[in-house]
mmCIF file of C-alpha atoms and ligand atoms in Angstrom:
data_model
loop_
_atom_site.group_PDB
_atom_site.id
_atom_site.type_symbol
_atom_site.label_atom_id
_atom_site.label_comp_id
_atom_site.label_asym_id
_atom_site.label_seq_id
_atom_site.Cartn_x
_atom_site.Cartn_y
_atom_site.Cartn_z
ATOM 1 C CA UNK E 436 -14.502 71.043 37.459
ATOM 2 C CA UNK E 437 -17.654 69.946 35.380
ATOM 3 C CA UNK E 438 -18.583 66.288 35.372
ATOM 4 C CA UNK E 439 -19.397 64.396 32.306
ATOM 5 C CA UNK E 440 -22.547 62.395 31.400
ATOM 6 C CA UNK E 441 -21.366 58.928 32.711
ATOM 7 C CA UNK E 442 -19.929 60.635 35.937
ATOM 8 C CA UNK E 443 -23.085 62.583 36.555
ATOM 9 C CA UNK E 444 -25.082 58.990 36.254
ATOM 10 C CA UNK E 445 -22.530 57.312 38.400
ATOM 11 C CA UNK E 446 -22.804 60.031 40.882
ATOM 12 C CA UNK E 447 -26.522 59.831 41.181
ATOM 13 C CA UNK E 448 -26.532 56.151 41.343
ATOM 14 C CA UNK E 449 -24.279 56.486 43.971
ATOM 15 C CA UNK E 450 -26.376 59.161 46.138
ATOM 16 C CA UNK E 451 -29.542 56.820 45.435
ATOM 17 C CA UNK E 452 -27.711 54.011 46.926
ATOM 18 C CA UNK E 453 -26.000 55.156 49.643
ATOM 19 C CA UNK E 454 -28.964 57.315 51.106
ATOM 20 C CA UNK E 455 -31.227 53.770 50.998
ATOM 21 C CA UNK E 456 -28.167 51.724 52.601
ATOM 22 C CA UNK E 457 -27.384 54.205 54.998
ATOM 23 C CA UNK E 458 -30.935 54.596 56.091
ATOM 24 C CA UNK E 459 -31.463 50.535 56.036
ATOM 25 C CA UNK E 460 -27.882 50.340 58.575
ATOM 26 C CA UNK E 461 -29.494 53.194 61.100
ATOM 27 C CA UNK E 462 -26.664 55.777 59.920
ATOM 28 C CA UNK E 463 -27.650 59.645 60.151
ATOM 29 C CA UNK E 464 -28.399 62.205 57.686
ATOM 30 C CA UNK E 465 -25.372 63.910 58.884
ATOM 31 C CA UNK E 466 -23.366 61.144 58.065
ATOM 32 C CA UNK E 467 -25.082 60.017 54.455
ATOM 33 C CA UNK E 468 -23.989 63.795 53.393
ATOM 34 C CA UNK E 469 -20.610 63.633 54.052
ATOM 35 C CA UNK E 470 -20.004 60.585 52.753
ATOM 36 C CA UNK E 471 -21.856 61.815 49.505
ATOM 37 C CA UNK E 472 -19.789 64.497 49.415
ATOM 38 C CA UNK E 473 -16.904 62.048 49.540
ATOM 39 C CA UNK E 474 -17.838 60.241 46.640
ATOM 40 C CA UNK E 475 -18.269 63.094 44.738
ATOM 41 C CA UNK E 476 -15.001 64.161 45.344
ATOM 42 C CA UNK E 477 -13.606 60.804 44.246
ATOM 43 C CA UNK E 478 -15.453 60.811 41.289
ATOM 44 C CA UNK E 479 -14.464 64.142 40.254
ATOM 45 C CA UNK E 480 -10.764 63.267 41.204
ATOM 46 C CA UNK E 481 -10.540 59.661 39.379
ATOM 47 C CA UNK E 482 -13.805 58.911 37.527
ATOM 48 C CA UNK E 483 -15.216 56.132 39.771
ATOM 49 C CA UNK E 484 -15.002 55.526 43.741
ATOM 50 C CA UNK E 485 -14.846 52.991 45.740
ATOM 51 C CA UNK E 486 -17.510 51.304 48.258
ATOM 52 C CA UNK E 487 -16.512 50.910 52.074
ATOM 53 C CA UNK E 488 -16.378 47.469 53.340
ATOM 54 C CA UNK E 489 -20.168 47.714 54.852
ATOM 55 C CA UNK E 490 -21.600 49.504 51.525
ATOM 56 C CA UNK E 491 -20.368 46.217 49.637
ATOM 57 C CA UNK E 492 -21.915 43.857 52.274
ATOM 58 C CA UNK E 493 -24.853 45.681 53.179
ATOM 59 C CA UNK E 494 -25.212 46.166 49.323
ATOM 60 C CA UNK E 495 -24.864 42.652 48.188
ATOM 61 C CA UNK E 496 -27.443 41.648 50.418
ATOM 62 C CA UNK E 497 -30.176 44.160 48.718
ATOM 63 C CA UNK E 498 -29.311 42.887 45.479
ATOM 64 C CA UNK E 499 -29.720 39.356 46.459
ATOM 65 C CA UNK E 500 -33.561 41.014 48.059
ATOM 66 C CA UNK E 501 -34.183 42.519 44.987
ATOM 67 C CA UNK E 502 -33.744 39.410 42.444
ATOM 68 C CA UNK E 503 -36.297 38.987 40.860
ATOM 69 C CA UNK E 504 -36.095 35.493 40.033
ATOM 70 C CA UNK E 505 -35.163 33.728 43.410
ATOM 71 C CA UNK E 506 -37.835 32.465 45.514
ATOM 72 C CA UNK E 507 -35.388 31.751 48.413
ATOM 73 C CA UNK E 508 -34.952 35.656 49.420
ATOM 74 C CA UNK E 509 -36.203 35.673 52.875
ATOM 75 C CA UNK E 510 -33.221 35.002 53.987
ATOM 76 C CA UNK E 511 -31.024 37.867 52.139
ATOM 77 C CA UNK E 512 -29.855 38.965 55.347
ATOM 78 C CA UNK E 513 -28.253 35.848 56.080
ATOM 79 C CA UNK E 514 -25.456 36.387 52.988
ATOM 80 C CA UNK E 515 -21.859 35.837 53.751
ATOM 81 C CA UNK E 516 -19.876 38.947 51.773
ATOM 82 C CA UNK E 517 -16.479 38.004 51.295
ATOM 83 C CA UNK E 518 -14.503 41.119 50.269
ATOM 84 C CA UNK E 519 -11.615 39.916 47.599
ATOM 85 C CA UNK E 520 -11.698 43.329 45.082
ATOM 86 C CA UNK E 521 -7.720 43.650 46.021
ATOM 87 C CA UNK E 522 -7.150 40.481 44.230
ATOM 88 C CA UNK E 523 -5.246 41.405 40.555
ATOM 89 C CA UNK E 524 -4.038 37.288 39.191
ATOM 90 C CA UNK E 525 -6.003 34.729 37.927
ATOM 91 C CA UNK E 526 -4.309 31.969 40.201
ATOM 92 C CA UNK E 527 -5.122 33.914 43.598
ATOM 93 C CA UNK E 528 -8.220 34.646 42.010
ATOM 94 C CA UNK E 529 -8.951 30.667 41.720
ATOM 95 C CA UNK E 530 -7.687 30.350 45.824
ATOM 96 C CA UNK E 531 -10.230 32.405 46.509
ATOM 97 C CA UNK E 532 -13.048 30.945 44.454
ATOM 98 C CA UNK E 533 -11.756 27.277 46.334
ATOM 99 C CA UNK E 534 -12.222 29.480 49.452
ATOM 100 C CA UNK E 535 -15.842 30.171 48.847
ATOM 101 C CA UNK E 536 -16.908 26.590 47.130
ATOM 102 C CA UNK E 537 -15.340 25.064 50.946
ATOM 103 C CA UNK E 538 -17.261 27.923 52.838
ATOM 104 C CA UNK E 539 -20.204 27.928 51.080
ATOM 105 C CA UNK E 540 -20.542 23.864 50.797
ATOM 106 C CA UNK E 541 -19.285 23.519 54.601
ATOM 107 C CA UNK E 542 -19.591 20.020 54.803
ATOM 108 C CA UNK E 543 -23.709 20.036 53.276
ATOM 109 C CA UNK E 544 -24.582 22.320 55.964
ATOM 110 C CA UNK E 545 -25.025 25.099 53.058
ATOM 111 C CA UNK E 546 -23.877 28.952 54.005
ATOM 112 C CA UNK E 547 -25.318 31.494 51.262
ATOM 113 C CA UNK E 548 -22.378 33.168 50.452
ATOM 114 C CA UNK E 549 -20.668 35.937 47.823
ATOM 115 C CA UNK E 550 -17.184 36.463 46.602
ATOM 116 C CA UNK E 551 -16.571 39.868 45.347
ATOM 117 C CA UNK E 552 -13.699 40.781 43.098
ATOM 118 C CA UNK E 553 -12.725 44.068 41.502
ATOM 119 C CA UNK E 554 -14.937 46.311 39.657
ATOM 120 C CA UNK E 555 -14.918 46.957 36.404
ATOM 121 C CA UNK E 556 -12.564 50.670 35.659
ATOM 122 C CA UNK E 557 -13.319 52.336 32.185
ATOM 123 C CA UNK E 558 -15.073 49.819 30.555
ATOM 124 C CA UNK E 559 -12.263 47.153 31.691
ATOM 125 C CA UNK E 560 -12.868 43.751 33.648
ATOM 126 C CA UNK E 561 -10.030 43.438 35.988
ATOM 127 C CA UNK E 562 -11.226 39.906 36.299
ATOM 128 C CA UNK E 563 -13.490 37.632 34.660
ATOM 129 C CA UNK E 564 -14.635 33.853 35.321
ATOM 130 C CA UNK E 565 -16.216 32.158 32.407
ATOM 131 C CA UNK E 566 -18.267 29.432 34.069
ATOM 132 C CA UNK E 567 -21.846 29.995 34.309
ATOM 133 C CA UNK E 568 -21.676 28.316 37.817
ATOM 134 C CA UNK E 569 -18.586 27.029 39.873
ATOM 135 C CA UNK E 570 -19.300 23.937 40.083
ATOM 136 C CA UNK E 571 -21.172 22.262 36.785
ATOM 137 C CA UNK E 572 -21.075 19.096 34.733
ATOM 138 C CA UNK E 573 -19.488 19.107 30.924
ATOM 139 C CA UNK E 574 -21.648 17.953 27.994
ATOM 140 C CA UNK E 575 -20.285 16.301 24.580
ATOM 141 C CA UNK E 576 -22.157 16.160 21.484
ATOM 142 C CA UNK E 577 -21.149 12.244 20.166
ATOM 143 C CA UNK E 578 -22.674 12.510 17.070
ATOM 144 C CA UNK E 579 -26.502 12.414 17.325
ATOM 145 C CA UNK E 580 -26.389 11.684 21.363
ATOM 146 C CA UNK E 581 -24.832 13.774 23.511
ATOM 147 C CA UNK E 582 -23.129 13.110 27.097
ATOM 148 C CA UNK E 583 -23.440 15.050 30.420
ATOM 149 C CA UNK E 584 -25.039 18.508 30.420
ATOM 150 C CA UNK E 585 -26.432 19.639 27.387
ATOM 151 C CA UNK E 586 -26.308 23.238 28.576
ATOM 152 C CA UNK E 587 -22.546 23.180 29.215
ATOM 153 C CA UNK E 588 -21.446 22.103 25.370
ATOM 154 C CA UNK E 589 -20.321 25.565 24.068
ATOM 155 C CA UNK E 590 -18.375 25.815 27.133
ATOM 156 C CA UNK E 591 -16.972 21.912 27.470
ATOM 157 C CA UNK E 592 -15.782 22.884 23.891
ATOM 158 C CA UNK E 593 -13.815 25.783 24.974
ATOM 159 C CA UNK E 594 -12.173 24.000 28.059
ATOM 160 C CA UNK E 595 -11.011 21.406 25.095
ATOM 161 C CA UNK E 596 -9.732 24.622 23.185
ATOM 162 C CA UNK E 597 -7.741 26.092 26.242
ATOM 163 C CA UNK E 598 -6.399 22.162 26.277
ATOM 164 C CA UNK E 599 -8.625 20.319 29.020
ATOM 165 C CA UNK E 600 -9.799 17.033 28.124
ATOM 166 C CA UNK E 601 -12.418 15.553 30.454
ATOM 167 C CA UNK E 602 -13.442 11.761 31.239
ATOM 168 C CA UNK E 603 -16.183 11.967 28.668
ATOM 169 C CA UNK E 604 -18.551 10.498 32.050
ATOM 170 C CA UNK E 605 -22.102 12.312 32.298
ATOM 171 C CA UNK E 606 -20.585 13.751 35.442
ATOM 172 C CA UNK E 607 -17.406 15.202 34.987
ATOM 173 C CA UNK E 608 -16.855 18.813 36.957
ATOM 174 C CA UNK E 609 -15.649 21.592 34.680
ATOM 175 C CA UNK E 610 -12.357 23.277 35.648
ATOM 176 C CA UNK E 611 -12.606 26.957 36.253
ATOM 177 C CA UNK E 612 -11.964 29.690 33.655
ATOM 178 C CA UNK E 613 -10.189 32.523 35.035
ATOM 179 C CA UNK E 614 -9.644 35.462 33.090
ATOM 180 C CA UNK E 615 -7.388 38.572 34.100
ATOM 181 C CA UNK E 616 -7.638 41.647 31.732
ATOM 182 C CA UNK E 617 -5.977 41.660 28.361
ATOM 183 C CA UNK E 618 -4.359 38.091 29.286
ATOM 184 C CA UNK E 619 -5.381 34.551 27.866
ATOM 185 C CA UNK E 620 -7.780 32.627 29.782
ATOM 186 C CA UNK E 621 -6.439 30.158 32.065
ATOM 187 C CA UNK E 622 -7.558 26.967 33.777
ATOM 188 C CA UNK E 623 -7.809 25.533 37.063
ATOM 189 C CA UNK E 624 -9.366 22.458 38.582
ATOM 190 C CA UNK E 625 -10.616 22.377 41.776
ATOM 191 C CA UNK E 626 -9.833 19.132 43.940
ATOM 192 C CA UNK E 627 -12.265 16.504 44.560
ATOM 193 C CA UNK E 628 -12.387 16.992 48.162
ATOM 194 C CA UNK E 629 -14.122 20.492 47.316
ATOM 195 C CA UNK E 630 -16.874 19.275 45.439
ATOM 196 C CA UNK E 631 -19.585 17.468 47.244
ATOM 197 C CA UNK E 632 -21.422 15.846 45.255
ATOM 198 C CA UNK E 633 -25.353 13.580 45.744
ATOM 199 C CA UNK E 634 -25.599 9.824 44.454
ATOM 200 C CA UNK E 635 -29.457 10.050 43.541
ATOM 201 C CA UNK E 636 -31.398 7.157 45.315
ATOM 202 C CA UNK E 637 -35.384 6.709 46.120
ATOM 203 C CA UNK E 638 -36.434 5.465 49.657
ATOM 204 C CA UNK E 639 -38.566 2.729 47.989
ATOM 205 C CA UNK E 640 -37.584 2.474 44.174
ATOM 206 C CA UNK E 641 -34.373 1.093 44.297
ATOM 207 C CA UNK E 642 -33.633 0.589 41.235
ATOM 208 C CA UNK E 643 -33.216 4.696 41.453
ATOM 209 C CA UNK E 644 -29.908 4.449 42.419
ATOM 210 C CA UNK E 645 -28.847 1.681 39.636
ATOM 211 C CA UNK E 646 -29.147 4.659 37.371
ATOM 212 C CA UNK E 647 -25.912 6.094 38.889
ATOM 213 C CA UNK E 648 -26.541 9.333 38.940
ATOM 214 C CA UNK E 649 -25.530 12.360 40.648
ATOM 215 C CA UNK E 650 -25.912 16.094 41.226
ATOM 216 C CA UNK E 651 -24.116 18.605 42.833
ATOM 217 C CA UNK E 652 -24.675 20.199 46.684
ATOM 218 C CA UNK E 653 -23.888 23.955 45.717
ATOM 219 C CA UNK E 654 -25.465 26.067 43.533
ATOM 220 C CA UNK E 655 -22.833 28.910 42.576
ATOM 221 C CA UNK E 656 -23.736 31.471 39.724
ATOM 222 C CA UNK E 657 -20.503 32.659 38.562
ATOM 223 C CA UNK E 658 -21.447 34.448 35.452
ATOM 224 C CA UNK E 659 -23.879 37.402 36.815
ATOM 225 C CA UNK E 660 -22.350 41.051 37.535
ATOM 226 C CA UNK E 661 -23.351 42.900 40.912
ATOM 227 C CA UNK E 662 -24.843 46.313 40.469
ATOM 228 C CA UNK E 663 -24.347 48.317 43.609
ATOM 229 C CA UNK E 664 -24.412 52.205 43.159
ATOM 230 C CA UNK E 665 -23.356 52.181 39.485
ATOM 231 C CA UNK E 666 -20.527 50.276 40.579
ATOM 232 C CA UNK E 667 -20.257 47.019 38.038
ATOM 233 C CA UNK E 668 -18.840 43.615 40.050
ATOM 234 C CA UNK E 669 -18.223 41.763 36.342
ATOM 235 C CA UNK E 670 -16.911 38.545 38.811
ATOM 236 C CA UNK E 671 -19.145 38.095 42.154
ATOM 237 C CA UNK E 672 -19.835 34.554 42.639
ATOM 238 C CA UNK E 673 -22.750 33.679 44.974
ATOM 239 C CA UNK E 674 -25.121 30.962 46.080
ATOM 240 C CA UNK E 675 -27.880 29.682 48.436
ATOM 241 C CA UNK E 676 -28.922 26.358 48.248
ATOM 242 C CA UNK E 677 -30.655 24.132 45.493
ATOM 243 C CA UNK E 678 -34.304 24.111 45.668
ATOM 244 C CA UNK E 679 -35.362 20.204 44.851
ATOM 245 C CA UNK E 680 -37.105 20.605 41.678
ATOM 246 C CA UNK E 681 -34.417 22.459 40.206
ATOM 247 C CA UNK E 682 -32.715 18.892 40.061
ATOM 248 C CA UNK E 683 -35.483 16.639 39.868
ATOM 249 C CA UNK E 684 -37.953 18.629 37.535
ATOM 250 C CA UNK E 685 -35.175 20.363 35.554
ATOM 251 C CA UNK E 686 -32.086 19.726 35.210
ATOM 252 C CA UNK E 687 -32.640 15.760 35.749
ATOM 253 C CA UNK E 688 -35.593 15.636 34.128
ATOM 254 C CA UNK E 689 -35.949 18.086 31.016
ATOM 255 C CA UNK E 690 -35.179 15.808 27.943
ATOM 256 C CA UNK E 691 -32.869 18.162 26.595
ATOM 257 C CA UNK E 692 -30.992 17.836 29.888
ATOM 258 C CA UNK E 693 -30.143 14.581 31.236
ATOM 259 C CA UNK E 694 -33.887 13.241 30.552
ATOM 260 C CA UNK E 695 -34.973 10.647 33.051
ATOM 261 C CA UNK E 696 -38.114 10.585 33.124
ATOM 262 C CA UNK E 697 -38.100 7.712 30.720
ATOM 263 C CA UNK E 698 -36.103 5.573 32.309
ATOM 264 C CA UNK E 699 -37.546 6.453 35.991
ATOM 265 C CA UNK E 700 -40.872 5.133 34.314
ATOM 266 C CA UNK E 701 -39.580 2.085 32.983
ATOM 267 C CA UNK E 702 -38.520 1.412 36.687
ATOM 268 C CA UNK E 703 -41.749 1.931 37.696
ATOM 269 C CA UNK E 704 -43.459 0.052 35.451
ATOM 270 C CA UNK E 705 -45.506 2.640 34.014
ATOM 271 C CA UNK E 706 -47.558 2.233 30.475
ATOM 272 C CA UNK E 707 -45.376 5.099 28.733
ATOM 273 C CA UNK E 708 -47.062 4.836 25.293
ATOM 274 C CA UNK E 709 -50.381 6.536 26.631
ATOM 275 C CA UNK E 710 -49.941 10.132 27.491
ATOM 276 C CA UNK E 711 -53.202 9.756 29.629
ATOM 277 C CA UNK E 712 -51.394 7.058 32.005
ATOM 278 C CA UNK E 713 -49.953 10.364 33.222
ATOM 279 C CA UNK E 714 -46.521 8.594 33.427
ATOM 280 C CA UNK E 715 -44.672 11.629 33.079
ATOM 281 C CA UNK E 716 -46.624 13.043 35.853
ATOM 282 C CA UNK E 717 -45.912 9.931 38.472
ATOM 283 C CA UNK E 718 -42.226 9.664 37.490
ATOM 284 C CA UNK E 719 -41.750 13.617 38.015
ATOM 285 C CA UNK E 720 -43.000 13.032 41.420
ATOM 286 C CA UNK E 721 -40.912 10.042 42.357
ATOM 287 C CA UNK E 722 -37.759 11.702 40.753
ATOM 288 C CA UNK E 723 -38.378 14.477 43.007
ATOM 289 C CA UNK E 724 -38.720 12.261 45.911
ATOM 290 C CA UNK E 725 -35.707 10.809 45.102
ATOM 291 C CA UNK E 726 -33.695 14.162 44.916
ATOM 292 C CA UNK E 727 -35.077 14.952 48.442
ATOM 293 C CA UNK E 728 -34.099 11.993 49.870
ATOM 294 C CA UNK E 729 -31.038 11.931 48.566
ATOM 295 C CA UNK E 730 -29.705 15.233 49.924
ATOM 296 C CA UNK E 731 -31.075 15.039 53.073
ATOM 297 C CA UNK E 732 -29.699 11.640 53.435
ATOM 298 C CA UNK E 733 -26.572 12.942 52.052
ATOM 299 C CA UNK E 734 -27.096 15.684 54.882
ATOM 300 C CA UNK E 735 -26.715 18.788 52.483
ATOM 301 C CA UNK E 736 -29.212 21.636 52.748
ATOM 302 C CA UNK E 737 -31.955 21.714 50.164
ATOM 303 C CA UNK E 738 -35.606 23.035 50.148
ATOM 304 C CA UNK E 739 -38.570 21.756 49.424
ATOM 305 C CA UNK E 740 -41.179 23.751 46.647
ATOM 306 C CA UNK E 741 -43.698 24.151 49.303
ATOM 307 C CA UNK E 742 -41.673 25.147 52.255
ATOM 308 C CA UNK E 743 -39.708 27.728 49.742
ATOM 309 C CA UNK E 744 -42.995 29.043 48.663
ATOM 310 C CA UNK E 745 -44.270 29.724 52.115
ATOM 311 C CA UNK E 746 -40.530 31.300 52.943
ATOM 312 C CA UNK E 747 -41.349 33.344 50.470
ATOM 313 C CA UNK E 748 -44.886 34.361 51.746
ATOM 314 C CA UNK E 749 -42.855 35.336 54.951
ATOM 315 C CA UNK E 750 -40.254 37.805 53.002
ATOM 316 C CA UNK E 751 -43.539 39.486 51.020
ATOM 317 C CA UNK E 752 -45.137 39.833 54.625
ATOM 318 C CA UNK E 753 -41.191 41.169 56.433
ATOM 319 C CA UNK E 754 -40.846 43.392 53.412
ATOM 320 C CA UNK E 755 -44.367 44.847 53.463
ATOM 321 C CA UNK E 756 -43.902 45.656 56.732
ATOM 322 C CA UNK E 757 -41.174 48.050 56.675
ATOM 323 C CA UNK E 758 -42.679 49.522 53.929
ATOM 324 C CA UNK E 759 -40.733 47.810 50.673
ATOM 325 C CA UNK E 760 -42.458 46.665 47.985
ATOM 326 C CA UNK E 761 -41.966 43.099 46.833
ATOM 327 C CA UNK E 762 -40.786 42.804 43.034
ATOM 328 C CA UNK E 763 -40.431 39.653 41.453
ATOM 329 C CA UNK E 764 -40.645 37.751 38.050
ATOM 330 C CA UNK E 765 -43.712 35.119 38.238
ATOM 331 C CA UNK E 766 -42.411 32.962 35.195
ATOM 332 C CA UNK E 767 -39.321 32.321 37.514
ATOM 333 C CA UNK E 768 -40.983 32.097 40.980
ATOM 334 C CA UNK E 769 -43.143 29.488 40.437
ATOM 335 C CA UNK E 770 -42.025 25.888 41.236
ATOM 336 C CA UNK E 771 -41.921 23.749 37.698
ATOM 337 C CA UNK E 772 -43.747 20.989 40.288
ATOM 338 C CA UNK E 773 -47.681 21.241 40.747
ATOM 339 C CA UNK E 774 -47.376 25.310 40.976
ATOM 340 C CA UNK E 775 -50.673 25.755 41.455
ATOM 341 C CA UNK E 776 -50.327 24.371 44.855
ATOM 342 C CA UNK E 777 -48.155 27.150 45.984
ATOM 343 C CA UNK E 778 -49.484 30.588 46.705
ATOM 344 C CA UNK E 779 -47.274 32.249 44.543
ATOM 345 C CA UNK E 780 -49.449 30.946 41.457
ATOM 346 C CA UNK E 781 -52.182 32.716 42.274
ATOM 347 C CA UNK E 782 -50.343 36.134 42.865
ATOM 348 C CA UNK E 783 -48.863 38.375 40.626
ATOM 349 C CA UNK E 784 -46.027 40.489 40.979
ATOM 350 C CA UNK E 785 -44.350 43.938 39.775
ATOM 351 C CA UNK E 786 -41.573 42.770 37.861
ATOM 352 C CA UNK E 787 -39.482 46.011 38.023
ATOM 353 C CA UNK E 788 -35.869 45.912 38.422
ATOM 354 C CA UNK E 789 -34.776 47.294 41.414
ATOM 355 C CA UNK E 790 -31.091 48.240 41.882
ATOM 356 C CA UNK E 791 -28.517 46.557 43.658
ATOM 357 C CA UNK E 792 -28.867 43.861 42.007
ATOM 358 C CA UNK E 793 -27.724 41.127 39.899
ATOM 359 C CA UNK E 794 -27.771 41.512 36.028
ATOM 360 C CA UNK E 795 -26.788 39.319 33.399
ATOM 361 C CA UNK E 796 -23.830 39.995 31.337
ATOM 362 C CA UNK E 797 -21.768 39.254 27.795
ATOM 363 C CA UNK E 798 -19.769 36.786 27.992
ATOM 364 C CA UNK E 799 -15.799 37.463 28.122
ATOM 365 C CA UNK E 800 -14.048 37.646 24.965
HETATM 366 N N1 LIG N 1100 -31.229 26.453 38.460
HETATM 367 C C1 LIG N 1100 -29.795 26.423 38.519
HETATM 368 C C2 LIG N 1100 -29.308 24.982 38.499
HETATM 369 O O1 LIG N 1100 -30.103 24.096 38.593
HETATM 370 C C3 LIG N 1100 -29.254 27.090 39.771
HETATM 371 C C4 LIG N 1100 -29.732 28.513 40.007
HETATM 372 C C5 LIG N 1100 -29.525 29.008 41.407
HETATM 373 N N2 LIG N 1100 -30.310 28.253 42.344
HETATM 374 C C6 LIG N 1100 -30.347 28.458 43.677
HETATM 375 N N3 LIG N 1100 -31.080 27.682 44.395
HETATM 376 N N4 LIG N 1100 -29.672 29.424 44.244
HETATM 377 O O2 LIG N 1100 -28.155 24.686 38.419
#
């Protein structure tokens, strides 16, 4: 039998892949042929084929070394792969995505972790998750002002459509969307006691904390696909931990997000009608302090800029020396906090695209 384009592609994808893996986990030559052989079988036989359990762990963990944008890959090894492709509803899908947010969150004591569900099979998504991460904060336009997260509008409005109605707070956690193929979307709300959450406060400002507010100890991209082999993962969920200024010089601080910096300065006293007073400047810093403090008071995991950039000095050094070259994106790496201080400012990088990996996606429809 004669294979067709996209099975010829798959097929070589899937030889790439599993001679790197196989030579990464120590496995013979032997071995890597048979087990090509295997998969070409399958894909002659049913037009995909299906990783083992260690190709799907050992897998996720190069794509997670091979994304570009994450600063925090030294540790890629580290990645707990939870294996959850048999999964077919939306409802054990959502047990499974409380599993990971408990795992992964473990009390602050932050495990990187991914949940895989089933690949996509002729163009079809088995599963889908609309959230862009599991855990996020809904934003309302009210007229000119708007409340919570700016960047979760579009999909606060659709929650509303599917029949959610939220506290209207700047902190209200978005239920989960969980989409099975050809079915409605469907909502589910994770219990309190699974989201751990960070009351902002400053070690020496104290009026920080009289701003009441909050941000959230997990990280977990939910709307990415996994690329291992030319097998598409449309649902993989993962995280790491936050990096501070992700909080405290982004999502805290941009003034299309929840825009402190204003009000931090007040609090401080600063002359904000002179750009040259450099308040923005001083009440980036102390809004960062206050994020640091908070979490580590808080006892959840969370990295500094500096330490992160000299983690990541260590991975470029690990992977040089077994002979891998380092890609990475430099508009991403860099801190948004004094990057010229790090070393990574001064470098630049290949920004190819390596696969595995992690791509973005369409939304569902
Ligand atoms: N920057 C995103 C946020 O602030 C999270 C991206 C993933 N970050 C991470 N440290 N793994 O919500």
């Amino acid at each position: 039998m004669v294979l067709s384009v996209n099975r010829i592609e798959l097929f070589q994808e899937a030889i790439q892949f599993i001679h790197s893996c196989y030579d990464e986990l120590g496995i013979s030559q032997e071995e890597q042929l048979m087990r090509v052989k295997e998969i070409e079988e399958e894909i002659i036989q049913t037009g995909t084929y299906t990783h083992t359990q260690s190709e799907l762990t050992h897998g996720a963990k190069m794509a997670w070394r091979n994304s570009n944008h994450c600063i925090g890959r030294l540790l890629w090894e580290t990645l707990e792969v939870f294996d959850e492709r048999q999964v077919t509803t939306a409802k054990d899908a959502f047990e499974k995505l409380k599993h990971h947010v408990d795992y992964a969150t473990n009390d602050g004591d932050i495990r990187s972790t991914i949940t895989v569900f089933a690949p996509r099979v002729q163009d079809k998504d088995p599963l889908r998750i609309w959230n862009h991460q599991l855990v996020r904060y809904a934003g309302y336009e009210d007229g000119a002002t708007i409340i919570g997260d700016s960047a979760s509008i579009e999909m606060t409005k659709l929650c509303e459509r599917l029949g959610w109605r939220g506290n209207k707070t700047p902190f209200d956690v978005l239920p989960l969307v969980i989409q099975e193929f050809g079915k409605s979307p469907r909502l589910f709300e994770l219990p309190k006691s699974s989201v751990k959450e960070v009351p902002i406060s400053h070690p020496e400002i104290k009026g920080i904390s009289e701003l009441n507010t909050k941000w959230y100890a997990v990280p977990i991209i939910s709307n990415m696909r996994l690329d291992i082999g030319g097998i598409e993962y449309p649902m993989a969920p993962f995280n790491g931990w936050y990096m501070g200024t992700e909080i405290g010089a982004r999502n805290l601080a941009d003034a299309d997000r929840y825009n402190l910096l204003p009000s931090v300065a007040k609090l401080m006293g600063l002359n904000t009608k002179s750009n040259r007073s450099l308040w923005i400047d001083k009440a980036l810093v102390e809004l960062n302090i206050a994020v640091l403090h908070s979490y580590e008071k808080e006892g959840v995991t969370l990295v500094d800029h500096h330490t992160a950039a000299k983690q990541f000095k260590s991975f470029e050094k690990k992977e040089r020396s077994v002979g891998r070259r380092v890609t990475g994106n430099w508009v991403w790496l860099i801190p948004p906090l004094s990057p010229a201080a790090t070393h990574v400012y001064h470098k630049r990088f290949a920004n190819d695209i390596m696969t595995p990996n992690f791509f973005y996606q369409k939304d569902p429809e």
